[in-house]
Coordinates of C-alpha atoms in Angstrom, one line a residue:
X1 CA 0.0 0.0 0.0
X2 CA 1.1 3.8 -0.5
X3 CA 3.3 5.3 2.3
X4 CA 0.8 7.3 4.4
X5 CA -1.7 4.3 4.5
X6 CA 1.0 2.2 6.2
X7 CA 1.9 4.9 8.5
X8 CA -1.3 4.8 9.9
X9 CA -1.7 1.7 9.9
X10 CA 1.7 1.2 12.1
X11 CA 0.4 4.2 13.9
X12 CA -2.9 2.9 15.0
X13 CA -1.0 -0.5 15.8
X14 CA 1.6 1.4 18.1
X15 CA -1.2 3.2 19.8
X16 CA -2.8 -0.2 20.5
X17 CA 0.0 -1.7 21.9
X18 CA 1.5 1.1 24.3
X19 CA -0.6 4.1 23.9
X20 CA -2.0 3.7 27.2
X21 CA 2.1 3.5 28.6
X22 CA 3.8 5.7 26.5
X23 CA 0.8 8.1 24.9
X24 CA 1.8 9.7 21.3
X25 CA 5.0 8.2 21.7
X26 CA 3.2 4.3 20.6
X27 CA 2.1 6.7 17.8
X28 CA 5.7 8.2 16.5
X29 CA 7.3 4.8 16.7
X30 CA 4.0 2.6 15.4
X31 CA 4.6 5.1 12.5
X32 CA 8.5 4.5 11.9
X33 CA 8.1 0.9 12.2
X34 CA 5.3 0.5 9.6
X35 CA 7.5 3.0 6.9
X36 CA 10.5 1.0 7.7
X37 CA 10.0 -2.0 5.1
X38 CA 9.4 0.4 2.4
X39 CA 13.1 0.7 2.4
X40 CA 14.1 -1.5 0.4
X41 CA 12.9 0.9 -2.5
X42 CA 16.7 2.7 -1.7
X43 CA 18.8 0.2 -2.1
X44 CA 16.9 -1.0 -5.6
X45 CA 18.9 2.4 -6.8
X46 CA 22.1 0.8 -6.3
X47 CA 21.5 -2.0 -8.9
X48 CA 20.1 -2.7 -12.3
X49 CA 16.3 -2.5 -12.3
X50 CA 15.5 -6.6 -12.6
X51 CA 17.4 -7.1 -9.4
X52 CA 15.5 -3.6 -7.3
X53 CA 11.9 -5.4 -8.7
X54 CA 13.0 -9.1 -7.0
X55 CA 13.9 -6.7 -3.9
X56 CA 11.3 -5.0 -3.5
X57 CA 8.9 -6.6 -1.3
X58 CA 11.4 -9.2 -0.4
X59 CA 13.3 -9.5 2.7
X60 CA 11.9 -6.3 4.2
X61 CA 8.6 -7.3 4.0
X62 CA 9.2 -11.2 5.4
X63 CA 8.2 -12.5 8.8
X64 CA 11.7 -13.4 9.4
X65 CA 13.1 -9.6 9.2
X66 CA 10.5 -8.4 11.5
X67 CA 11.3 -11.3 14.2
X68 CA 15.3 -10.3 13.7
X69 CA 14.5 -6.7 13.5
X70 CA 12.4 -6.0 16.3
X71 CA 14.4 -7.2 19.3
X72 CA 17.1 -4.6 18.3
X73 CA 15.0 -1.8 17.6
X74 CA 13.1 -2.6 20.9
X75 CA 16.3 -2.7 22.6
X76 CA 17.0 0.7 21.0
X77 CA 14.5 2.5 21.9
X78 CA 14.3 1.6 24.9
X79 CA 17.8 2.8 25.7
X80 CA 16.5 6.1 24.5
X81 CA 13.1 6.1 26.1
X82 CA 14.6 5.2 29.7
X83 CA 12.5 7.3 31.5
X84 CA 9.2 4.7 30.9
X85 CA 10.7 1.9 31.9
X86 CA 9.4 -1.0 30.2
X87 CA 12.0 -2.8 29.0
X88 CA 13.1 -3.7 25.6
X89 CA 10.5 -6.8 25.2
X90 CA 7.4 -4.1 25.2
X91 CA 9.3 -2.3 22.7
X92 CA 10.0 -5.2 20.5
X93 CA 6.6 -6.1 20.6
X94 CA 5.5 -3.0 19.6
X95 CA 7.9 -2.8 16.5
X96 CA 7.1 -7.0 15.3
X97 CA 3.9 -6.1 14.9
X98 CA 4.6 -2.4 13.1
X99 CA 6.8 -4.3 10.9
X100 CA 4.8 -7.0 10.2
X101 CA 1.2 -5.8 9.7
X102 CA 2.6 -4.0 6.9
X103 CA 3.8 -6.9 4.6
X104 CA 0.3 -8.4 5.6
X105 CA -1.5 -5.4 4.4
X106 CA 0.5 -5.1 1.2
X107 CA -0.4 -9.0 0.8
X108 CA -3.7 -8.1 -0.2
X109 CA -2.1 -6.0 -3.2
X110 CA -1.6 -6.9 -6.8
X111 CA 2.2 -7.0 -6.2
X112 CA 2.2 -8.9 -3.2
X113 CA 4.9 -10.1 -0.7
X114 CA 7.7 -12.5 -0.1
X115 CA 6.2 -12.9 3.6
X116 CA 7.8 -15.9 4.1
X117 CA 11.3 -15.0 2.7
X118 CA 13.6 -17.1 2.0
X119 CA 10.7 -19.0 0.0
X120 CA 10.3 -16.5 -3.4
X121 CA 7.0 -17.7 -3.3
X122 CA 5.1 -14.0 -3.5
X123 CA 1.6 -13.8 -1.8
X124 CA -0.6 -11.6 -3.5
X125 CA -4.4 -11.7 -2.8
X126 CA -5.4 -9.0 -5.4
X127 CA -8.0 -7.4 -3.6
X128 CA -7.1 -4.0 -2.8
X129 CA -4.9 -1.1 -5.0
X130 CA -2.1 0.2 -3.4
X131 CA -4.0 3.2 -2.9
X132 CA -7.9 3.7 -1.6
X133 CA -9.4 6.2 0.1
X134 CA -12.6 3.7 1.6
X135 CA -9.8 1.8 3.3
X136 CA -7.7 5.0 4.7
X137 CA -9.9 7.8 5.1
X138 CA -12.0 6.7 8.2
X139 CA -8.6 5.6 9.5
X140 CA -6.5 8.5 9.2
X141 CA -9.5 10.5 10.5
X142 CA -9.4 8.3 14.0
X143 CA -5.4 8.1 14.1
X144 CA -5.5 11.9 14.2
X145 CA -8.3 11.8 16.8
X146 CA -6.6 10.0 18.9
X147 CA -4.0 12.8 19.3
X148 CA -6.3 15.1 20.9
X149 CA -6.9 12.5 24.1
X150 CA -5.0 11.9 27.2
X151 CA -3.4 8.7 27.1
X152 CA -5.3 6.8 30.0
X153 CA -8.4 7.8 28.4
X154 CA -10.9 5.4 27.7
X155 CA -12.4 7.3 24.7
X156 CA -8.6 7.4 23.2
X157 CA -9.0 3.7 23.2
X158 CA -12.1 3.7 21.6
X159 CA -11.0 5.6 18.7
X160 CA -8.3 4.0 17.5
X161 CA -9.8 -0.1 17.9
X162 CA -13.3 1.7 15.4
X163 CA -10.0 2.7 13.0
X164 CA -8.7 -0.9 13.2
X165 CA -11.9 -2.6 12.9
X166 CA -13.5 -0.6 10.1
X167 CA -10.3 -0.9 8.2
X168 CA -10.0 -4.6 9.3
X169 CA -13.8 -5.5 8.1
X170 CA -13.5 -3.4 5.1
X171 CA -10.0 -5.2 4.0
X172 CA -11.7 -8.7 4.4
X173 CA -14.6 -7.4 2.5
X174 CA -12.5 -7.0 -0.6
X175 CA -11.7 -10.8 -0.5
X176 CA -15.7 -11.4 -0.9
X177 CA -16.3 -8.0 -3.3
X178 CA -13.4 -10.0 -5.0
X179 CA -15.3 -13.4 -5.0
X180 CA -18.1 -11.5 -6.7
X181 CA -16.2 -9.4 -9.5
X182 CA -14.5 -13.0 -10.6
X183 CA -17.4 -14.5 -10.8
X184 CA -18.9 -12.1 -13.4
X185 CA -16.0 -12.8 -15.6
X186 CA -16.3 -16.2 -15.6
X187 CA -20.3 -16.1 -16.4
X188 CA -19.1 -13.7 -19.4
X189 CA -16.5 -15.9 -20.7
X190 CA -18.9 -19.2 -20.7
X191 CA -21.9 -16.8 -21.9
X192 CA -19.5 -16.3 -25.1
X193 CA -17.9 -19.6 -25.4
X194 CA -14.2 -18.3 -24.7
X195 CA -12.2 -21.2 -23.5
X196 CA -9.3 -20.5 -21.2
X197 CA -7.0 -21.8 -19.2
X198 CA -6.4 -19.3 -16.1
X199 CA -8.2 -16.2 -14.4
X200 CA -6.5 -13.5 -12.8
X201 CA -8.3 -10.2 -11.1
X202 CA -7.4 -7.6 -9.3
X203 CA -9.3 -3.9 -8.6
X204 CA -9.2 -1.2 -10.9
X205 CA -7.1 2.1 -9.3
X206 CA -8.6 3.3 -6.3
X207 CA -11.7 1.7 -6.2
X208 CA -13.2 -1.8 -5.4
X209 CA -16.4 -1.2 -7.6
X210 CA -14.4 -1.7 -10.7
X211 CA -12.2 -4.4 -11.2
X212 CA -9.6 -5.5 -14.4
X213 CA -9.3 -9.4 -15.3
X214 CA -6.3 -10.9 -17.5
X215 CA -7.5 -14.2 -19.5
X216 CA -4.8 -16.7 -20.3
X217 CA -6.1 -18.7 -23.8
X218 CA -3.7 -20.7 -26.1
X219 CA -2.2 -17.9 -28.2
X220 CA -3.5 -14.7 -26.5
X221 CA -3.9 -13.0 -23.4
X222 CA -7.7 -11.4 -23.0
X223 CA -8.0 -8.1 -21.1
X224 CA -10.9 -6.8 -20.0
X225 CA -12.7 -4.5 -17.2
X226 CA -16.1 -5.0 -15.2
X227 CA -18.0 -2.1 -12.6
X228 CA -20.9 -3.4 -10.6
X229 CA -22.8 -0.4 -12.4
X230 CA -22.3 -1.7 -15.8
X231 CA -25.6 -2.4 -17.7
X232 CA -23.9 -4.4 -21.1
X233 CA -22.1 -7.9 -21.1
X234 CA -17.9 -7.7 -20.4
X235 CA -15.9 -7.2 -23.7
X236 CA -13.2 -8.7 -23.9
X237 CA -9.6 -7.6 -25.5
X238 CA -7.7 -9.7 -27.3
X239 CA -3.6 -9.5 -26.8
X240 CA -1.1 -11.7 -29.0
X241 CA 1.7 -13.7 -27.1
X242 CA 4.1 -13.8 -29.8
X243 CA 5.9 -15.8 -28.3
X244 CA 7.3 -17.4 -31.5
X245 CA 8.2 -14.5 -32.7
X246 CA 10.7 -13.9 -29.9
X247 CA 12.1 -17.3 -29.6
X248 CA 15.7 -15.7 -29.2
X249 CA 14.6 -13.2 -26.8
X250 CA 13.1 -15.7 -24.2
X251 CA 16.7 -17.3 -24.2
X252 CA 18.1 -14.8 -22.7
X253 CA 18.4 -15.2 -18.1
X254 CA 17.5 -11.7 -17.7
X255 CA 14.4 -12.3 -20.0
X256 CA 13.3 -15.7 -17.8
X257 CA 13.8 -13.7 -14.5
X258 CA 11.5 -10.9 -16.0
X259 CA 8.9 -14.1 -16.8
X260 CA 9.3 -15.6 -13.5
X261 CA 8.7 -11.9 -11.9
X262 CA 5.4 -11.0 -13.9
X263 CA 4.3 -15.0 -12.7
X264 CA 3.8 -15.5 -16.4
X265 CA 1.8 -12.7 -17.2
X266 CA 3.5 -11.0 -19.6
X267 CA 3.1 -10.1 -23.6
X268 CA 6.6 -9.4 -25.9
X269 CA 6.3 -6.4 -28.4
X270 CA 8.2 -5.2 -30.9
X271 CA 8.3 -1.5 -31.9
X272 CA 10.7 -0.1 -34.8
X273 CA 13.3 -3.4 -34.0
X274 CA 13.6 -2.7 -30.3
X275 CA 11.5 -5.5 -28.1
X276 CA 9.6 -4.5 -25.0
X277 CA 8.4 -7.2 -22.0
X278 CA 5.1 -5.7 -21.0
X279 CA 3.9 -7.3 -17.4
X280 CA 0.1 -7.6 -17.6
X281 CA -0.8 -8.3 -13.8
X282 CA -1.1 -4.2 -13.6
X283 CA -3.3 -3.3 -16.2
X284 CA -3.3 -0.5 -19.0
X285 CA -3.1 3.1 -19.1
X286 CA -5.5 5.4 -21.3
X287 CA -4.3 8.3 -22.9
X288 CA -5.6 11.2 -24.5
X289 CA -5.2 10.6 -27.6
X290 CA -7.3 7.3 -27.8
X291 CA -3.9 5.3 -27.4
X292 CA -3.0 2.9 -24.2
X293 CA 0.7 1.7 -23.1
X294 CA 1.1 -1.2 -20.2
X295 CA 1.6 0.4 -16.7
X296 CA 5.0 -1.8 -16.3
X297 CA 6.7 -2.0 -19.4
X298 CA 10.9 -2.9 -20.0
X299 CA 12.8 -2.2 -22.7
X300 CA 15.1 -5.1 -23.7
X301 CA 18.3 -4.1 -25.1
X302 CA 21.0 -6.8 -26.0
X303 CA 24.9 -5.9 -24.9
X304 CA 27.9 -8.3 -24.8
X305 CA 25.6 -11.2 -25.2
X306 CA 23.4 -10.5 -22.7
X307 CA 20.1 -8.7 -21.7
X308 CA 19.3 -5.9 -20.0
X309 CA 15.9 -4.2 -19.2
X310 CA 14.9 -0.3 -18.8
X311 CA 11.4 0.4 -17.1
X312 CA 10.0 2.4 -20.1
X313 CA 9.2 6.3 -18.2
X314 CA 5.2 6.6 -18.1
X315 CA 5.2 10.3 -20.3
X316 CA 2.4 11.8 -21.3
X317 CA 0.4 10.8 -19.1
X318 CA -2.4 13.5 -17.5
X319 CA -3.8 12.5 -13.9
X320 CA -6.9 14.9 -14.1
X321 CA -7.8 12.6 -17.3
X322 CA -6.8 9.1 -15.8
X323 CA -9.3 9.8 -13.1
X324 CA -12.0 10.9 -15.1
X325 CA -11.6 8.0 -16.8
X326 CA -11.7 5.9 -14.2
X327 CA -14.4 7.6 -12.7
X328 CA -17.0 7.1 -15.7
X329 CA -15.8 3.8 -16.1
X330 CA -16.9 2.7 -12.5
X331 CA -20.1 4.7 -13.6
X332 CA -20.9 1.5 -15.7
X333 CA -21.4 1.2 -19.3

């Protein structure tokens, strides 16, 4: 998720644990410990960019780094907060489970996360976007409440377990809105006689009312969108593989780490003799002119016998216009 919903969310979580003990202090270091995985973005700018995308979301966000992490922060802090005398278990317990409920949130994501690092396997529920408002609205409104309260007050309290149960109930929610959305596909795709061989969706950008679906058939990928307002069957949009088209390409190590990545989901292009590996599991991007380009898209140039891939800059795009598009497509159709 985006940077100031996991704030909160370590916020609310260090407010839970020793709000009572420490007051807005639980707050300031519930709020470090749930930006602290995100780290991993920085050192991604210290290597080539296949190597930052298998870091990102990797060890950071694992159960294992929050178990060795939070002892020695906990230790830390309590060094510097001597004055509360709690120890450095309290602590620790209050930074494993800042650390750690934000890999579990970002779980629910379309990226997903190595939580149980070493294992690459990458746990990505697809129900939420990175970034909504229904989920962190109502609980930034009663993390900032709680500032206003003494810390031994009940109403304090109150506050900030409605923030973690609203945002709780409406994060499982999206695993049943989810249920619904995928079963709309699949009445389309039988109601049309599309045979397939794998269903992937995921919510549309800030929104769980519209969601995007990738299609796996024989020879082509099938890309389409659905709202719960729409009023005409799902259409669906047919992309080409061409896969034997870039035999060569899909030779190359860099190329099969890029496949391994994108879990599969992923359509080679060619544009004026340069080839580009276009992940599908994010979507498409509409642009003014009428035209679209993948939201994660690498350009594969070949040097000394070997591979390497550019993310392709997202120019040209207009944000006012991406979210009026959005916003009559979740209108329905």
């Amino acid at each position: 998720m985006d940077s100031l919903t996991q704030i909160v969310l370590g916020a609310a979580v260090g407010e839970a644990v020793l709000g009572k003990k420490v007051g807005n202090k639980a707050l300031l270091y519930g709020a470090i410990a749930g930006t602290i995985p995100d780290l991993d973005v920085i050192f991604g700018n210290f290597t080539d960019t296949i190597t930052a995308i298998e870091w990102h979301r990797g060890f950071s966000h694992s159960l294992l780094f929050s178990i060795l992490l939070a002892p020695i922060l906990g230790w830390l802090v309590n060094k510097i907060e001597r004055k509360y005398a709690l120890g450095w278990k309290a602590w620790s317990k209050l930074f494993f489970l800042g650390l750690f409920t934000h890999p579990l949130l970002d779980a629910f994501t379309t990226w997903g996360t190595q939580l149980f690092w070493p294992f690459s396997t990458r746990l990505a529920l697809n129900s939420i976007f990175v970034i909504d408002p229904l989920y962190t609205l109502p609980f930034l409104v009663c993390t900032i409440m709680v500032l206003f309260y003494k810390r031994d007050s009940k109403m304090r309290r109150q506050i900030n377990r409605t923030g973690l149960y609203i945002s709780t109930f409406y994060l499982l929610s999206t695993l049943v809105i989810k249920q619904v959305a995928t079963q709309q596909f699949e009445n389309a795709l039988l109601e049309q006689n599309i045979e397939y061989t794998q269903l992937s969706t995921r919510p549309a950008p800030f929104s769980t009312i519209l969601w995007n679906a990738n299609i796996d058939t024989p020879d082509a990928y099938l890309i389409a969108d659905y709202s719960f307002f729409d009023t005409r069957p799902i259409q669906f949009k047919k992309y080409p593989k061409k896969r034997d088209a870039a035999v060569k390409e899909l030779e190359y190590p860099n190329v099969q780490r890029l496949i391994t990545i994108s879990e599969g989901w992923y359509v080679l292009e060619e544009k004026k003799g340069d080839w580009y590996f276009n992940d599908l599991r994010f979507g498409l991007i509409p642009k003014k002119d009428g035209s679209e380009s993948f939201t994660f898209s690498y350009l594969l140039e070949l040097q000394n016998n070997k591979i390497y891939a550019t993310e392709v800059p997202k120019t040209g795009l207009d944000a006012s216009f991406l979210l009026y598009e959005i916003w009559e497509r979740i209108k329905g159709i």
